[in-house]
Tab-separated table of C-alpha atoms in Angstrom:
chain	number	residue	atom	x	y	z
A	1	UNK	CA	-132.819	-55.103	-79.204
A	2	UNK	CA	-129.383	-53.627	-78.387
A	3	UNK	CA	-126.731	-53.582	-80.961
A	4	UNK	CA	-123.879	-56.013	-80.054
A	5	UNK	CA	-121.320	-53.407	-79.652
A	6	UNK	CA	-123.473	-51.574	-77.167
A	7	UNK	CA	-123.797	-54.912	-75.334
A	8	UNK	CA	-120.170	-55.364	-75.403
A	9	UNK	CA	-119.432	-51.943	-73.887
A	10	UNK	CA	-121.829	-52.491	-71.166
A	11	UNK	CA	-120.419	-55.770	-70.444
A	12	UNK	CA	-116.814	-54.373	-70.392
A	13	UNK	CA	-117.794	-51.719	-68.182
A	14	UNK	CA	-119.452	-54.225	-65.506
A	15	UNK	CA	-116.475	-56.377	-65.537
A	16	UNK	CA	-113.601	-53.880	-65.406
A	17	UNK	CA	-115.234	-51.676	-62.560
A	18	UNK	CA	-118.050	-53.676	-61.064
A	19	UNK	CA	-116.241	-56.858	-60.382
A	20	UNK	CA	-118.736	-58.906	-62.773
A	21	UNK	CA	-117.727	-62.204	-64.232
A	22	UNK	CA	-117.172	-61.963	-67.713
A	23	UNK	CA	-118.616	-65.328	-68.688
A	24	UNK	CA	-121.812	-65.359	-66.537
A	25	UNK	CA	-122.464	-61.614	-67.993
A	26	UNK	CA	-121.840	-62.616	-71.585
A	27	UNK	CA	-124.175	-65.947	-71.216
A	28	UNK	CA	-126.943	-63.506	-69.576
A	29	UNK	CA	-126.702	-60.953	-72.042
A	30	UNK	CA	-125.991	-62.473	-75.186
A	31	UNK	CA	-128.238	-65.576	-75.146
A	32	UNK	CA	-130.830	-63.789	-77.603
A	33	UNK	CA	-128.293	-63.100	-80.209
A	34	UNK	CA	-127.650	-65.105	-83.275
A	35	UNK	CA	-124.518	-66.773	-84.008
A	36	UNK	CA	-122.730	-64.080	-85.684
A	37	UNK	CA	-123.660	-61.225	-83.241
A	38	UNK	CA	-122.901	-63.780	-80.391
A	39	UNK	CA	-119.367	-64.144	-81.416
A	40	UNK	CA	-118.915	-60.636	-81.979
A	41	UNK	CA	-119.890	-59.621	-78.591
A	42	UNK	CA	-117.690	-62.636	-77.072
A	43	UNK	CA	-114.583	-61.294	-79.145
A	44	UNK	CA	-114.970	-57.569	-78.171
A	45	UNK	CA	-115.682	-58.505	-74.576
A	46	UNK	CA	-112.892	-61.084	-73.871
A	47	UNK	CA	-110.420	-59.029	-76.052
A	48	UNK	CA	-111.114	-55.711	-74.466
A	49	UNK	CA	-110.781	-57.129	-70.915
A	50	UNK	CA	-107.703	-59.369	-71.687
A	51	UNK	CA	-105.859	-56.177	-73.307
A	52	UNK	CA	-107.237	-53.338	-71.085
A	53	UNK	CA	-103.781	-52.406	-69.923
A	54	UNK	CA	-102.085	-52.528	-73.328
A	55	UNK	CA	-105.048	-50.626	-74.907
A	56	UNK	CA	-105.182	-47.952	-72.217
A	57	UNK	CA	-101.415	-47.294	-72.604
A	58	UNK	CA	-102.037	-46.810	-76.351
A	59	UNK	CA	-104.992	-44.628	-75.988
A	60	UNK	CA	-103.168	-42.420	-73.575
A	61	UNK	CA	-100.703	-41.550	-75.988
A	62	UNK	CA	-103.291	-39.510	-78.018
A	63	UNK	CA	-105.408	-37.888	-75.033
A	64	UNK	CA	-104.617	-34.829	-73.204
A	65	UNK	CA	-106.709	-35.830	-70.341
A	66	UNK	CA	-105.693	-39.488	-69.004
A	67	UNK	CA	-108.075	-42.308	-69.920
A	68	UNK	CA	-108.638	-43.133	-66.242
A	69	UNK	CA	-110.082	-39.546	-65.410
A	70	UNK	CA	-113.023	-40.314	-67.852
A	71	UNK	CA	-116.557	-41.935	-67.213
A	72	UNK	CA	-116.294	-45.561	-67.068
A	73	UNK	CA	-118.814	-45.976	-70.058
A	74	UNK	CA	-116.717	-43.533	-72.168
A	75	UNK	CA	-113.602	-45.574	-71.237
A	76	UNK	CA	-115.327	-48.621	-72.224
A	77	UNK	CA	-116.278	-47.302	-75.655
A	78	UNK	CA	-112.733	-45.983	-76.485
A	79	UNK	CA	-111.431	-49.335	-74.977
A	80	UNK	CA	-113.704	-51.421	-77.348
A	81	UNK	CA	-112.818	-49.274	-80.399
A	82	UNK	CA	-109.156	-49.547	-79.818
A	83	UNK	CA	-109.447	-53.333	-79.375
A	84	UNK	CA	-110.876	-53.612	-82.926
A	85	UNK	CA	-108.031	-51.281	-84.406
A	86	UNK	CA	-105.189	-52.811	-82.348
A	87	UNK	CA	-106.243	-56.797	-82.209
A	88	UNK	CA	-109.048	-57.751	-84.073
A	89	UNK	CA	-108.130	-59.381	-87.664
A	90	UNK	CA	-111.764	-59.274	-89.044
A	91	UNK	CA	-112.912	-55.721	-88.440
A	92	UNK	CA	-111.930	-52.852	-90.598
A	93	UNK	CA	-110.199	-49.962	-88.707
A	94	UNK	CA	-112.536	-47.087	-90.214
A	95	UNK	CA	-115.555	-49.312	-89.214
A	96	UNK	CA	-114.191	-49.638	-85.580
A	97	UNK	CA	-113.953	-45.709	-85.478
A	98	UNK	CA	-117.378	-44.897	-87.145
A	99	UNK	CA	-119.059	-47.344	-84.709
A	100	UNK	CA	-117.406	-46.029	-81.624
A	101	UNK	CA	-118.478	-42.541	-82.282
A	102	UNK	CA	-122.092	-43.655	-82.905
A	103	UNK	CA	-121.879	-45.503	-79.606
A	104	UNK	CA	-120.444	-42.285	-77.793
A	105	UNK	CA	-123.469	-40.190	-79.107
A	106	UNK	CA	-126.068	-43.163	-78.230
A	107	UNK	CA	-124.566	-42.981	-74.712
A	108	UNK	CA	-124.910	-39.229	-74.006
A	109	UNK	CA	-121.514	-38.483	-74.872
A	110	UNK	CA	-122.435	-36.430	-78.006
A	111	UNK	CA	-120.308	-33.444	-77.056
A	112	UNK	CA	-117.105	-35.980	-76.819
A	113	UNK	CA	-117.885	-37.784	-79.907
A	114	UNK	CA	-115.310	-35.475	-81.715
A	115	UNK	CA	-112.631	-36.594	-79.324
A	116	UNK	CA	-113.510	-40.216	-79.689
A	117	UNK	CA	-113.095	-39.980	-83.488
A	118	UNK	CA	-110.001	-38.042	-83.231
A	119	UNK	CA	-108.159	-40.376	-80.800
A	120	UNK	CA	-109.291	-43.585	-82.656
A	121	UNK	CA	-108.348	-42.071	-85.948
A	122	UNK	CA	-104.923	-41.205	-84.611
A	123	UNK	CA	-104.570	-44.612	-83.227
A	124	UNK	CA	-105.344	-46.103	-86.606
A	125	UNK	CA	-103.074	-43.656	-88.333
A	126	UNK	CA	-99.962	-44.451	-86.162
A	127	UNK	CA	-100.641	-48.366	-86.734
A	128	UNK	CA	-97.271	-50.009	-86.771
A	129	UNK	CA	-95.356	-46.973	-84.897
A	130	UNK	CA	-96.997	-47.248	-81.640
A	131	UNK	CA	-94.558	-47.071	-78.688
A	132	UNK	CA	-94.193	-49.244	-75.685
A	133	UNK	CA	-91.959	-49.124	-72.610
A	134	UNK	CA	-88.537	-49.812	-73.137
A	135	UNK	CA	-87.753	-53.431	-72.518
A	136	UNK	CA	-84.169	-52.794	-71.819
A	137	UNK	CA	-84.772	-49.990	-69.113
A	138	UNK	CA	-87.829	-51.561	-67.662
A	139	UNK	CA	-88.446	-55.424	-68.499
A	140	UNK	CA	-91.286	-55.571	-66.042
A	141	UNK	CA	-92.997	-52.549	-67.295
A	142	UNK	CA	-92.635	-53.741	-70.909
A	143	UNK	CA	-94.090	-57.108	-70.129
A	144	UNK	CA	-96.767	-55.946	-68.052
A	145	UNK	CA	-97.998	-53.259	-70.794
A	146	UNK	CA	-97.378	-55.207	-74.054
A	147	UNK	CA	-98.988	-58.483	-72.791
A	148	UNK	CA	-101.403	-56.590	-70.629
A	149	UNK	CA	-100.960	-58.034	-66.867
A	150	UNK	CA	-100.677	-56.254	-63.561
A	151	UNK	CA	-97.105	-55.327	-62.738
A	152	UNK	CA	-97.320	-57.367	-59.383
A	153	UNK	CA	-98.173	-60.522	-61.361
A	154	UNK	CA	-95.429	-60.123	-63.982
A	155	UNK	CA	-92.935	-59.451	-60.989
A	156	UNK	CA	-94.170	-62.687	-59.229
A	157	UNK	CA	-93.671	-64.896	-62.439
A	158	UNK	CA	-90.233	-63.365	-63.144
A	159	UNK	CA	-88.965	-64.332	-59.798
A	160	UNK	CA	-90.440	-67.882	-59.974
A	161	UNK	CA	-89.931	-68.793	-63.633
A	162	UNK	CA	-87.334	-66.516	-65.111
A	163	UNK	CA	-87.797	-64.291	-68.025
A	164	UNK	CA	-88.089	-66.833	-70.972
A	165	UNK	CA	-90.822	-68.933	-69.377
A	166	UNK	CA	-92.719	-65.861	-67.965
A	167	UNK	CA	-92.902	-64.324	-71.398
A	168	UNK	CA	-94.197	-67.629	-72.925
A	169	UNK	CA	-96.589	-67.769	-69.987
A	170	UNK	CA	-97.890	-64.269	-70.549
A	171	UNK	CA	-98.205	-64.782	-74.291
A	172	UNK	CA	-100.109	-68.205	-73.811
A	173	UNK	CA	-102.446	-66.533	-71.177
A	174	UNK	CA	-103.700	-64.371	-73.840
A	175	UNK	CA	-104.606	-67.283	-76.461
A	176	UNK	CA	-107.954	-68.293	-76.855
A	177	UNK	CA	-108.101	-71.669	-75.135
A	178	UNK	CA	-109.486	-74.825	-76.552
A	179	UNK	CA	-112.988	-75.864	-75.645
A	180	UNK	CA	-112.852	-79.455	-74.289
A	181	UNK	CA	-115.107	-81.880	-73.105
A	182	UNK	CA	-115.208	-84.965	-70.901
A	183	UNK	CA	-117.177	-87.958	-72.032
A	184	UNK	CA	-119.387	-89.296	-69.504
A	185	UNK	CA	-118.229	-93.149	-69.988
A	186	UNK	CA	-121.233	-94.088	-67.930
A	187	UNK	CA	-123.397	-93.501	-70.777
A	188	UNK	CA	-121.169	-94.161	-73.736
A	189	UNK	CA	-117.640	-94.329	-75.120
A	190	UNK	CA	-115.329	-91.548	-76.188
A	191	UNK	CA	-115.484	-93.085	-79.996
A	192	UNK	CA	-119.390	-93.041	-79.763
A	193	UNK	CA	-119.578	-89.373	-78.581
A	194	UNK	CA	-117.232	-88.344	-81.555
A	195	UNK	CA	-119.359	-90.182	-84.092
A	196	UNK	CA	-122.669	-88.660	-82.682
A	197	UNK	CA	-121.085	-85.102	-82.550
A	198	UNK	CA	-119.688	-85.362	-86.029
A	199	UNK	CA	-123.102	-86.669	-87.518
A	200	UNK	CA	-124.635	-83.605	-86.033
A	201	UNK	CA	-122.172	-81.207	-87.741
A	202	UNK	CA	-119.968	-80.500	-84.627
A	203	UNK	CA	-116.094	-80.400	-85.396
A	204	UNK	CA	-114.479	-82.582	-82.715
A	205	UNK	CA	-111.239	-84.351	-82.176
A	206	UNK	CA	-109.941	-86.986	-79.509
A	207	UNK	CA	-107.335	-85.554	-77.151
A	208	UNK	CA	-104.248	-87.594	-76.713
A	209	UNK	CA	-104.658	-87.511	-72.834
A	210	UNK	CA	-106.718	-88.203	-70.887
A	211	UNK	CA	-108.568	-90.811	-72.603
A	212	UNK	CA	-112.075	-89.529	-71.976
A	213	UNK	CA	-111.179	-86.293	-73.301
A	214	UNK	CA	-112.161	-84.432	-76.869
A	215	UNK	CA	-111.766	-80.887	-78.288
A	216	UNK	CA	-114.536	-79.112	-80.085
A	217	UNK	CA	-113.102	-77.487	-83.364
A	218	UNK	CA	-116.313	-76.332	-84.822
A	219	UNK	CA	-119.533	-75.434	-82.955
A	220	UNK	CA	-122.075	-72.666	-82.355
A	221	UNK	CA	-123.743	-72.561	-78.834
A	222	UNK	CA	-122.452	-75.081	-76.242
A	223	UNK	CA	-126.129	-75.943	-75.030
A	224	UNK	CA	-126.954	-76.686	-78.571
A	225	UNK	CA	-124.311	-79.277	-78.919
A	226	UNK	CA	-125.999	-82.985	-78.975
A	227	UNK	CA	-125.931	-84.784	-75.784
A	228	UNK	CA	-125.889	-81.984	-73.131
A	229	UNK	CA	-129.391	-82.871	-71.771
A	230	UNK	CA	-128.727	-86.659	-72.230
A	231	UNK	CA	-125.587	-86.251	-69.865
A	232	UNK	CA	-123.118	-87.438	-72.609
A	233	UNK	CA	-120.540	-84.971	-71.786
A	234	UNK	CA	-119.307	-82.171	-69.246
A	235	UNK	CA	-117.113	-79.396	-70.089
A	236	UNK	CA	-113.817	-79.575	-68.410
A	237	UNK	CA	-110.360	-78.484	-69.261
A	238	UNK	CA	-107.597	-81.024	-70.171
A	239	UNK	CA	-105.495	-80.342	-67.097
A	240	UNK	CA	-108.673	-80.353	-64.741
A	241	UNK	CA	-109.294	-83.833	-66.188
A	242	UNK	CA	-105.914	-85.272	-65.096
A	243	UNK	CA	-106.999	-84.865	-61.347
A	244	UNK	CA	-109.231	-87.601	-61.203
A	245	UNK	CA	-106.627	-89.885	-62.781
A	246	UNK	CA	-103.837	-89.080	-60.245
A	247	UNK	CA	-106.465	-89.730	-57.333
A	248	UNK	CA	-106.796	-93.107	-59.192
A	249	UNK	CA	-109.995	-94.482	-57.256
A	250	UNK	CA	-111.293	-97.855	-57.742
A	251	UNK	CA	-114.855	-99.160	-57.826
A	252	UNK	CA	-116.163	-99.876	-54.275
A	253	UNK	CA	-113.835	-97.168	-52.677
A	254	UNK	CA	-114.843	-94.839	-50.150
A	255	UNK	CA	-113.537	-91.238	-51.405
A	256	UNK	CA	-113.675	-87.740	-50.016
A	257	UNK	CA	-113.818	-84.692	-52.076
A	258	UNK	CA	-113.109	-81.898	-49.481
A	259	UNK	CA	-113.793	-78.852	-51.785
A	260	UNK	CA	-116.027	-80.433	-54.533
A	261	UNK	CA	-118.329	-77.905	-56.296
A	262	UNK	CA	-119.210	-77.445	-59.019
A	263	UNK	CA	-118.597	-81.272	-59.361
A	264	UNK	CA	-116.358	-81.640	-62.369
A	265	UNK	CA	-113.591	-83.554	-60.932
A	266	UNK	CA	-116.215	-85.277	-58.419
A	267	UNK	CA	-118.076	-86.686	-61.144
A	268	UNK	CA	-114.887	-87.612	-63.010
A	269	UNK	CA	-114.194	-89.553	-59.760
A	270	UNK	CA	-117.591	-91.484	-59.899
A	271	UNK	CA	-116.844	-92.370	-63.669
A	272	UNK	CA	-113.556	-93.898	-62.923
A	273	UNK	CA	-115.145	-95.976	-59.984
A	274	UNK	CA	-118.056	-97.083	-62.489
A	275	UNK	CA	-120.305	-95.192	-60.028
A	276	UNK	CA	-119.638	-98.251	-57.650
A	277	UNK	CA	-118.738	-96.996	-53.996
A	278	UNK	CA	-119.165	-93.908	-51.947
A	279	UNK	CA	-118.060	-90.382	-52.767
A	280	UNK	CA	-118.622	-87.769	-50.081
A	281	UNK	CA	-118.558	-84.290	-51.879
A	282	UNK	CA	-118.177	-81.356	-49.317
A	283	UNK	CA	-118.734	-77.615	-49.860
A	284	UNK	CA	-119.132	-74.651	-47.554
A	285	UNK	CA	-121.842	-73.004	-49.607
A	286	UNK	CA	-125.514	-74.553	-50.142
A	287	UNK	CA	-125.924	-73.210	-53.445
A	288	UNK	CA	-122.583	-74.799	-54.779
A	289	UNK	CA	-123.897	-78.263	-53.383
A	290	UNK	CA	-126.776	-77.668	-55.792
A	291	UNK	CA	-124.373	-77.471	-58.803
A	292	UNK	CA	-123.111	-80.733	-57.928
A	293	UNK	CA	-126.284	-82.272	-57.553
A	294	UNK	CA	-127.378	-80.796	-60.892
A	295	UNK	CA	-124.394	-82.237	-62.517
A	296	UNK	CA	-124.948	-85.905	-60.947
A	297	UNK	CA	-128.644	-85.888	-62.172
A	298	UNK	CA	-127.790	-84.887	-65.749
A	299	UNK	CA	-124.921	-87.485	-65.686
A	300	UNK	CA	-126.904	-90.350	-64.123
A	301	UNK	CA	-124.348	-90.601	-60.980
A	302	UNK	CA	-125.798	-92.006	-57.840
A	303	UNK	CA	-122.478	-92.781	-55.859
A	304	UNK	CA	-122.081	-89.030	-54.918
A	305	UNK	CA	-123.189	-87.775	-51.543
A	306	UNK	CA	-123.260	-84.039	-50.944
A	307	UNK	CA	-122.621	-82.512	-47.429
A	308	UNK	CA	-122.615	-78.861	-46.344
A	309	UNK	CA	-119.216	-78.877	-44.746
A	310	UNK	CA	-116.325	-76.652	-43.897
A	311	UNK	CA	-113.026	-78.360	-45.115
A	312	UNK	CA	-111.043	-77.099	-42.405
A	313	UNK	CA	-113.061	-78.792	-39.711
A	314	UNK	CA	-113.821	-82.250	-40.954
A	315	UNK	CA	-115.749	-84.376	-38.602
A	316	UNK	CA	-113.830	-86.759	-36.462
A	317	UNK	CA	-116.185	-89.614	-37.366
A	318	UNK	CA	-114.468	-89.299	-40.602
A	319	UNK	CA	-111.017	-89.941	-39.401
A	320	UNK	CA	-109.035	-92.898	-41.229
A	321	UNK	CA	-112.186	-93.784	-43.196
A	322	UNK	CA	-111.440	-92.967	-46.782
A	323	UNK	CA	-109.314	-94.765	-49.375
A	324	UNK	CA	-108.872	-91.450	-51.689
A	325	UNK	CA	-109.086	-87.956	-50.386
A	326	UNK	CA	-108.922	-85.017	-52.726
A	327	UNK	CA	-108.202	-81.602	-51.647
A	328	UNK	CA	-108.927	-79.231	-54.914
A	329	UNK	CA	-108.199	-76.212	-52.775
A	330	UNK	CA	-109.449	-72.546	-52.859
A	331	UNK	CA	-106.653	-70.876	-54.792
A	332	UNK	CA	-105.934	-67.331	-56.637
A	333	UNK	CA	-106.886	-69.226	-59.905
A	334	UNK	CA	-103.851	-67.482	-61.950
A	335	UNK	CA	-103.853	-70.810	-63.965
A	336	UNK	CA	-107.291	-69.878	-65.727
A	337	UNK	CA	-106.307	-66.399	-66.769
A	338	UNK	CA	-107.075	-67.473	-70.261
A	339	UNK	CA	-110.511	-68.477	-69.657
A	340	UNK	CA	-111.365	-65.715	-67.127
A	341	UNK	CA	-109.436	-62.771	-68.239
A	342	UNK	CA	-110.859	-60.416	-65.278
A	343	UNK	CA	-108.714	-62.334	-62.891
A	344	UNK	CA	-105.600	-60.363	-63.624
A	345	UNK	CA	-107.501	-57.121	-62.745
A	346	UNK	CA	-109.572	-58.228	-59.993
A	347	UNK	CA	-106.947	-59.769	-57.889
A	348	UNK	CA	-104.232	-58.033	-55.997
A	349	UNK	CA	-100.801	-59.238	-54.739
A	350	UNK	CA	-102.209	-58.907	-51.081
A	351	UNK	CA	-105.121	-61.385	-52.054
A	352	UNK	CA	-102.614	-64.241	-52.301
A	353	UNK	CA	-101.112	-63.788	-48.778
A	354	UNK	CA	-103.983	-65.561	-46.926
A	355	UNK	CA	-104.423	-68.490	-49.109
A	356	UNK	CA	-101.680	-70.712	-48.186
A	357	UNK	CA	-102.744	-70.621	-44.632
A	358	UNK	CA	-106.007	-71.704	-45.509
A	359	UNK	CA	-104.908	-74.486	-47.828
A	360	UNK	CA	-102.713	-75.920	-45.148
A	361	UNK	CA	-105.732	-76.002	-42.745
A	362	UNK	CA	-107.694	-77.729	-45.349
A	363	UNK	CA	-104.625	-80.342	-46.188
A	364	UNK	CA	-104.331	-80.827	-42.360
A	365	UNK	CA	-108.075	-81.667	-41.748
A	366	UNK	CA	-108.176	-83.980	-44.960
A	367	UNK	CA	-104.936	-85.912	-43.910
A	368	UNK	CA	-106.901	-87.181	-40.844
A	369	UNK	CA	-109.578	-88.690	-42.812
A	370	UNK	CA	-107.098	-90.707	-44.937
A	371	UNK	CA	-107.238	-94.390	-44.262
A	372	UNK	CA	-103.940	-96.300	-43.477
A	373	UNK	CA	-102.603	-97.096	-47.128
A	374	UNK	CA	-104.784	-94.701	-48.345
A	375	UNK	CA	-104.012	-91.740	-51.126
A	376	UNK	CA	-104.254	-87.908	-50.609
A	377	UNK	CA	-104.146	-85.466	-53.479
A	378	UNK	CA	-103.443	-81.828	-53.518
A	379	UNK	CA	-104.399	-79.567	-56.388
A	380	UNK	CA	-104.762	-76.076	-57.462
A	381	UNK	CA	-105.505	-74.191	-60.624
A	382	UNK	CA	-102.935	-71.603	-59.955
A	383	UNK	CA	-99.256	-70.713	-60.854
A	384	UNK	CA	-97.641	-69.545	-57.588
A	385	UNK	CA	-95.142	-71.271	-55.485
A	386	UNK	CA	-96.513	-70.049	-52.198
A	387	UNK	CA	-99.920	-71.954	-52.780
A	388	UNK	CA	-98.402	-74.961	-54.643
A	389	UNK	CA	-94.725	-76.232	-53.844
A	390	UNK	CA	-94.463	-74.429	-50.722
A	391	UNK	CA	-97.892	-75.774	-49.396
A	392	UNK	CA	-96.793	-79.405	-50.486
A	393	UNK	CA	-93.232	-79.108	-48.895
A	394	UNK	CA	-94.752	-77.755	-45.461
A	395	UNK	CA	-97.290	-80.813	-45.636
A	396	UNK	CA	-94.450	-83.322	-46.325
A	397	UNK	CA	-92.241	-81.716	-43.354
A	398	UNK	CA	-95.285	-81.795	-40.924
A	399	UNK	CA	-96.813	-85.012	-41.665
A	400	UNK	CA	-94.124	-87.748	-42.195
A	401	UNK	CA	-96.580	-90.642	-42.173
A	402	UNK	CA	-97.251	-89.420	-45.712
A	403	UNK	CA	-94.743	-90.152	-48.606
A	404	UNK	CA	-94.860	-88.420	-51.979
A	405	UNK	CA	-96.216	-90.995	-54.389
A	406	UNK	CA	-95.140	-90.593	-58.241
A	407	UNK	CA	-97.052	-91.067	-61.175
A	408	UNK	CA	-96.372	-91.271	-64.896
A	409	UNK	CA	-95.119	-87.935	-65.859
A	410	UNK	CA	-94.659	-86.914	-62.158
A	411	UNK	CA	-91.409	-88.774	-60.997
A	412	UNK	CA	-91.150	-86.506	-57.949
A	413	UNK	CA	-94.876	-87.031	-56.870
A	414	UNK	CA	-95.927	-83.490	-57.844
A	415	UNK	CA	-95.977	-81.406	-60.816
A	416	UNK	CA	-96.990	-77.874	-62.063
A	417	UNK	CA	-98.791	-77.830	-65.343
A	418	UNK	CA	-98.120	-74.487	-67.380
A	419	UNK	CA	-100.293	-73.123	-70.436
A	420	UNK	CA	-97.408	-72.467	-72.622
A	421	UNK	CA	-95.908	-76.091	-72.205
A	422	UNK	CA	-99.164	-78.296	-71.986
A	423	UNK	CA	-101.598	-75.890	-73.853
A	424	UNK	CA	-103.894	-76.512	-70.937
A	425	UNK	CA	-104.917	-74.498	-67.816
A	426	UNK	CA	-102.206	-74.068	-65.421
A	427	UNK	CA	-102.544	-76.723	-62.621
A	428	UNK	CA	-100.574	-77.903	-59.606
A	429	UNK	CA	-100.877	-81.666	-58.321
A	430	UNK	CA	-99.023	-83.527	-55.461
A	431	UNK	CA	-99.937	-87.070	-54.258
A	432	UNK	CA	-99.034	-88.822	-50.911
A	433	UNK	CA	-99.606	-92.306	-49.638
A	434	UNK	CA	-100.376	-92.802	-46.088
A	435	UNK	CA	-98.158	-95.487	-44.554
A	436	UNK	CA	-100.090	-98.618	-43.825
A	437	UNK	CA	-99.847	-99.244	-40.007
């Protein structure tokens, strides 16, 4: 079996240069490891990917040849080693240097093992004296390198949020997010779930909101937590759990979820309806509909009907039919960077430009399906005005029969949730009621 640091280096290479997803690659590669090894690999992968730019900046101060000119595998070895020296609190610096040198040898870089040793020892020796871009001369450059985000994203958030909130947001995006579960109240109460998890030795506490939410404080492997197979719970972030409550469906209603996969919000809607009524769950990809169906099977939900459907071209037979319509739109995902750190490196500013037009087309199609007096909710998991507030403003201007509908905590009928304020993912929600003719 491969050594944990070798596995981490290989995953870092795949994520940074082959567009792999960190969570999926980790789950596959680390499944056979014991708890201690799995935690080490997870920390090394997420930490190195997250702090890639900062680590590369520091390494380049001790390299005669730019890091970017080296083979990807060698870059990954140096970056993982640098992460352990710069950011890890539990790995001794000398151990990080030694294991990195050994990795260089094992990965056919024997002739460069001395370089790895020298660079990492210099990094360790100069700890506390590392230089960063001058904040006063180049604020964007400093924030970008120090917090390890692409320059374009720092510029975007500075423009939208200002310096203070941007820096807090950048810092929050580097924090390890809490793992939260949504109680499947069709099977048991939250109090019963907490009692059963605690009895099995899992650390857990109730969230102040929403009423189904709990946070895990001490656990090993997610699939070994009691109740997964029994459908007692579903992994879902606190911000994501708010969406169904804003939609506020009632038992017996007809509900449309236009972009439903993988089904977290859809199944939550069914819970709030006591699994009574009709929920039509759409997605454009057949394999994603299977994810919804699998969740329904595990959670014991029968009111959800999946449909292979392009959300920009909903059938006319659905017009004016649904009491509640949810558009959880495709988006840039900038609000979930703390869970998927590779997003910051795999997205570019140009990728964001086409999204608002797609989001508007979906909203337009969804609006036609709302019954008179019904409610339409628009949500994204991003932090970008063009995809959020500007899309909501466009909709309000072009569909006057819809009026923004406030809820507790959102008196204007829309809200941007930010990680550094709510300790949740970054989400945007807007809600309208269609006039009752």
